[in-house]
Amino acid sequence: DGGITQSPKYLFRKEGQNVTLSCEQNLNHDAMYWYRQDPGQGLRLIYYSQIVNDFQKGDIAEGYSVSREKKESFPLTVTSAQKNPTAFYLCASSLAGLDTQYFGPGTRLTVL
Amino acid sequence: EDKVVQSPLSLVVHEGDTVTLNCSYEVTNFRSLLWYKQEKKAPTFLFMLTSSGIEKKSGRLSSILDKKELSSILNITATQTGDSAIYLCAVPKAAGNKLTFGGGTRVLVKP
């Protein structure tokens, strides 16, 4: 069953803690992306990676970090430097050179 | 800076009605426009439009691009409660495959 999985589904974090959101895909896609969605708003790009061991900042990268050690995996760390991390986080992937992205089910992060 | 604007922000209709959603864009070196449907979690891909005036259709959903007006519309005919969702429009940036998303249109279909 091909697709994109994200875990956990819900995550609660205390202020000052770092948390890592998982994203895995078995679609053999080269590119992977992280987006943030706030209530009533569209998606904003945090980071993206077009090949293994390489990634670039998106529009709102401050307070976030990523790694891309394997083609299938693109974890996102929300650091304590992110001032307002409560949001819905979506991971996506695409084939190299193609515009259509496919999304995982998302992780809802709440800071207590 | 690339910009994608969707209207209306939200709308409420009754089953059987037809809805028309709008997406306008300002991007450098336009090459495509994508529509997604987001029910509760993952946005699911609906259409990708590249050529002006050619309608893409899937069941009761259809979409068309107007490059002269820098816009696209998404139509849903004979709406059903299962059409209730946020509809997102996105356009790729000139370099790479990063997408710029509009703010979405929230559609609620009442029985």
Short mmCIF file of C-alpha atoms in Angstrom, two decimals:
data_model
loop_
_atom_site.label_atom_id
_atom_site.label_comp_id
_atom_site.label_asym_id
_atom_site.label_seq_id
_atom_site.Cartn_x
_atom_site.Cartn_y
_atom_site.Cartn_z
CA ASP A 1 0.00 0.00 0.00
CA GLY A 2 1.84 3.10 -1.24
CA GLY A 3 1.51 6.36 0.58
CA ILE A 4 2.78 8.91 3.04
CA THR A 5 2.54 8.35 6.77
CA GLN A 6 2.97 10.89 9.52
CA SER A 7 3.26 10.28 13.23
CA PRO A 8 2.09 11.00 15.75
CA LYS A 9 -1.42 12.10 14.85
CA TYR A 10 -1.60 14.42 17.86
CA LEU A 11 1.29 15.82 19.85
CA PHE A 12 1.36 17.92 22.97
CA ARG A 13 4.45 19.85 23.93
CA LYS A 14 5.40 21.92 26.88
CA GLU A 15 6.98 25.30 26.24
CA GLY A 16 10.74 25.06 25.91
CA GLN A 17 10.75 21.49 24.57
CA ASN A 18 11.90 20.32 21.17
CA VAL A 19 9.67 17.78 19.41
CA THR A 20 10.19 15.75 16.25
CA LEU A 21 7.44 14.94 13.75
CA SER A 22 7.89 11.89 11.58
CA CYS A 23 7.18 11.66 7.84
CA GLU A 24 7.76 8.51 5.80
CA GLN A 25 6.85 7.74 2.18
CA ASN A 26 7.08 4.56 0.11
CA LEU A 27 6.15 6.19 -3.19
CA ASN A 28 9.79 6.37 -4.29
CA HIS A 29 9.40 10.14 -4.55
CA ASP A 30 12.54 12.24 -4.69
CA ALA A 31 11.20 15.45 -3.21
CA MET A 32 9.62 15.95 0.20
CA TYR A 33 8.08 19.01 1.84
CA TRP A 34 6.85 20.26 5.20
CA TYR A 35 3.95 22.69 5.48
CA ARG A 36 2.26 24.40 8.37
CA GLN A 37 -1.47 25.15 8.36
CA ASP A 38 -3.10 27.53 10.83
CA PRO A 39 -6.88 27.68 11.35
CA GLY A 40 -8.66 29.26 8.41
CA GLN A 41 -5.45 29.63 6.44
CA GLY A 42 -3.73 27.96 3.55
CA LEU A 43 -0.48 26.02 3.70
CA ARG A 44 2.88 27.68 4.26
CA LEU A 45 6.15 25.96 3.31
CA ILE A 46 8.61 25.32 6.13
CA TYR A 47 11.36 23.22 4.50
CA TYR A 48 11.77 21.10 1.43
CA SER A 49 14.25 18.54 0.12
CA GLN A 50 14.74 17.51 -3.48
CA ILE A 51 17.40 14.85 -2.88
CA VAL A 52 18.89 12.91 -0.01
CA ASN A 53 21.30 14.84 2.22
CA ASP A 54 20.10 18.17 0.85
CA PHE A 55 17.31 20.50 1.96
CA GLN A 56 16.35 24.18 1.67
CA LYS A 57 14.44 26.63 3.81
CA GLY A 58 10.92 27.53 2.81
CA ASP A 59 9.02 30.69 3.67
CA ILE A 60 8.77 30.14 7.44
CA ALA A 61 11.83 28.05 8.45
CA GLU A 62 12.74 29.94 11.63
CA GLY A 63 12.45 27.71 14.70
CA TYR A 64 12.37 24.49 12.67
CA SER A 65 15.01 22.00 11.52
CA VAL A 66 14.97 18.96 9.24
CA SER A 67 17.18 16.13 8.02
CA ARG A 68 17.07 13.92 4.94
CA GLU A 69 19.32 10.95 5.54
CA LYS A 70 17.12 8.51 3.64
CA LYS A 71 14.96 8.98 0.56
CA GLU A 72 11.90 7.67 2.41
CA SER A 73 12.15 9.83 5.51
CA PHE A 74 12.01 13.59 6.20
CA PRO A 75 11.58 14.31 9.93
CA LEU A 76 10.80 17.82 11.16
CA THR A 77 11.98 19.12 14.53
CA VAL A 78 10.05 21.97 16.09
CA THR A 79 12.50 23.69 18.39
CA SER A 80 11.91 25.84 21.43
CA ALA A 81 12.90 28.81 19.27
CA GLN A 82 9.63 28.55 17.35
CA LYS A 83 7.50 31.18 19.03
CA ASN A 84 4.05 29.94 18.06
CA PRO A 85 4.26 26.25 17.16
CA THR A 86 0.63 25.25 17.75
CA ALA A 87 -0.60 24.30 14.26
CA PHE A 88 -1.41 21.45 11.89
CA TYR A 89 1.71 20.11 10.15
CA LEU A 90 1.51 18.43 6.77
CA CYS A 91 4.20 16.49 4.95
CA ALA A 92 4.10 16.02 1.19
CA SER A 93 6.15 14.38 -1.54
CA SER A 94 6.49 14.50 -5.29
CA LEU A 95 8.45 13.00 -8.14
CA ALA A 96 11.43 15.05 -9.28
CA GLY A 97 10.46 17.76 -11.73
CA LEU A 98 6.70 17.31 -11.28
CA ASP A 99 4.40 19.86 -9.67
CA THR A 100 1.78 17.54 -8.16
CA GLN A 101 2.43 16.89 -4.49
CA TYR A 102 0.78 14.17 -2.41
CA PHE A 103 0.09 14.70 1.26
CA GLY A 104 0.25 12.70 4.46
CA PRO A 105 -2.55 12.78 7.06
CA GLY A 106 -0.88 15.45 9.19
CA THR A 107 0.18 15.95 12.80
CA ARG A 108 -1.65 18.36 15.07
CA LEU A 109 0.79 19.95 17.50
CA THR A 110 -0.42 21.77 20.58
CA VAL A 111 1.84 23.65 22.95
CA LEU A 112 0.58 23.62 26.52
CA GLU B 1 6.49 37.81 -4.59
CA ASP B 2 4.16 35.05 -5.79
CA LYS B 3 0.57 35.42 -4.66
CA VAL B 4 -2.51 33.18 -4.80
CA VAL B 5 -5.89 34.49 -3.68
CA GLN B 6 -9.06 32.44 -3.35
CA SER B 7 -12.64 33.62 -3.09
CA PRO B 8 -15.01 33.44 -1.45
CA LEU B 9 -13.51 32.68 1.95
CA SER B 10 -16.42 30.40 2.77
CA LEU B 11 -19.90 29.55 1.58
CA VAL B 12 -22.89 27.55 2.69
CA VAL B 13 -25.16 25.84 0.17
CA HIS B 14 -27.85 23.18 0.17
CA GLU B 15 -27.60 19.78 -1.44
CA GLY B 16 -28.22 19.98 -5.15
CA ASP B 17 -26.88 23.53 -5.52
CA THR B 18 -23.98 24.43 -7.81
CA VAL B 19 -20.93 26.20 -6.40
CA THR B 20 -18.21 28.14 -8.18
CA LEU B 21 -14.88 28.76 -6.48
CA ASN B 22 -12.33 31.26 -7.70
CA CYS B 23 -8.55 31.32 -7.63
CA SER B 24 -6.44 34.19 -8.93
CA TYR B 25 -2.66 34.22 -9.07
CA GLU B 26 0.38 36.40 -9.63
CA VAL B 27 3.46 34.29 -10.25
CA THR B 28 6.61 34.53 -12.29
CA ASN B 29 6.80 32.11 -15.23
CA PHE B 30 3.46 30.41 -14.70
CA ARG B 31 3.35 26.77 -15.76
CA SER B 32 0.46 25.11 -13.88
CA LEU B 33 -2.28 25.52 -11.28
CA LEU B 34 -3.42 22.77 -8.92
CA TRP B 35 -6.66 22.22 -7.00
CA TYR B 36 -6.88 20.15 -3.83
CA LYS B 37 -9.75 19.11 -1.56
CA GLN B 38 -9.10 18.98 2.20
CA GLU B 39 -11.78 17.30 4.28
CA LYS B 40 -10.33 16.71 7.71
CA LYS B 41 -6.69 15.98 7.24
CA ALA B 42 -4.64 15.41 4.09
CA PRO B 43 -5.38 17.54 1.04
CA THR B 44 -6.22 15.25 -1.86
CA PHE B 45 -5.30 16.17 -5.41
CA LEU B 46 -8.15 17.10 -7.75
CA PHE B 47 -6.82 18.73 -10.91
CA MET B 48 -3.74 20.20 -12.50
CA LEU B 49 -4.35 22.81 -15.19
CA THR B 50 -1.75 23.99 -17.64
CA SER B 51 -3.62 25.18 -20.73
CA SER B 52 -6.08 28.03 -20.92
CA GLY B 53 -9.67 27.24 -21.88
CA ILE B 54 -9.46 23.47 -21.57
CA GLU B 55 -11.88 22.12 -18.99
CA LYS B 56 -10.86 19.27 -16.75
CA LYS B 57 -13.69 17.18 -15.37
CA SER B 58 -14.08 14.49 -12.76
CA GLY B 59 -17.64 13.47 -11.96
CA ARG B 60 -19.48 16.52 -10.68
CA LEU B 61 -16.30 18.58 -10.37
CA SER B 62 -14.80 20.58 -13.18
CA SER B 63 -12.16 23.25 -13.50
CA ILE B 64 -10.89 25.64 -16.11
CA LEU B 65 -7.95 28.01 -16.41
CA ASP B 66 -7.94 31.51 -17.87
CA LYS B 67 -4.35 32.64 -18.38
CA LYS B 68 -5.46 36.01 -19.72
CA GLU B 69 -7.32 36.75 -16.48
CA LEU B 70 -4.69 34.94 -14.35
CA SER B 71 -7.39 32.87 -12.72
CA SER B 72 -9.11 29.53 -12.47
CA ILE B 73 -12.54 28.39 -11.36
CA LEU B 74 -13.62 25.14 -9.77
CA ASN B 75 -17.25 24.15 -10.23
CA ILE B 76 -19.16 21.58 -8.24
CA THR B 77 -22.59 20.67 -9.59
CA ALA B 78 -25.41 18.86 -7.77
CA THR B 79 -23.55 19.27 -4.48
CA GLN B 80 -23.70 16.57 -1.80
CA THR B 81 -22.85 16.74 1.89
CA GLY B 82 -19.66 14.83 1.09
CA ASP B 83 -18.46 17.86 -0.88
CA SER B 84 -18.13 19.80 2.39
CA ALA B 85 -14.43 20.59 2.65
CA ILE B 86 -11.79 23.24 2.24
CA TYR B 87 -10.78 23.64 -1.40
CA LEU B 88 -7.20 24.77 -1.93
CA CYS B 89 -5.60 26.25 -5.00
CA ALA B 90 -1.81 26.24 -5.51
CA VAL B 91 0.69 27.43 -8.07
CA PRO B 92 4.33 26.26 -8.40
CA LYS B 93 7.07 28.80 -7.96
CA ALA B 94 9.26 29.54 -10.98
CA ALA B 95 12.24 27.59 -9.65
CA GLY B 96 11.80 24.07 -8.36
CA ASN B 97 8.49 22.49 -7.44
CA LYS B 98 7.58 24.48 -4.35
CA LEU B 99 3.91 25.38 -4.23
CA THR B 100 2.36 28.69 -3.18
CA PHE B 101 -1.10 28.02 -1.72
CA GLY B 102 -4.11 30.27 -1.52
CA GLY B 103 -5.96 30.64 1.75
CA GLY B 104 -8.64 28.14 0.73
CA THR B 105 -12.42 28.29 0.39
CA ARG B 106 -14.44 26.48 3.03
CA VAL B 107 -17.59 24.90 1.54
CA LEU B 108 -20.40 23.61 3.73
CA VAL B 109 -23.18 21.65 2.03
CA LYS B 110 -26.32 21.31 4.15
CA PRO B 111 -28.80 18.45 3.65
#
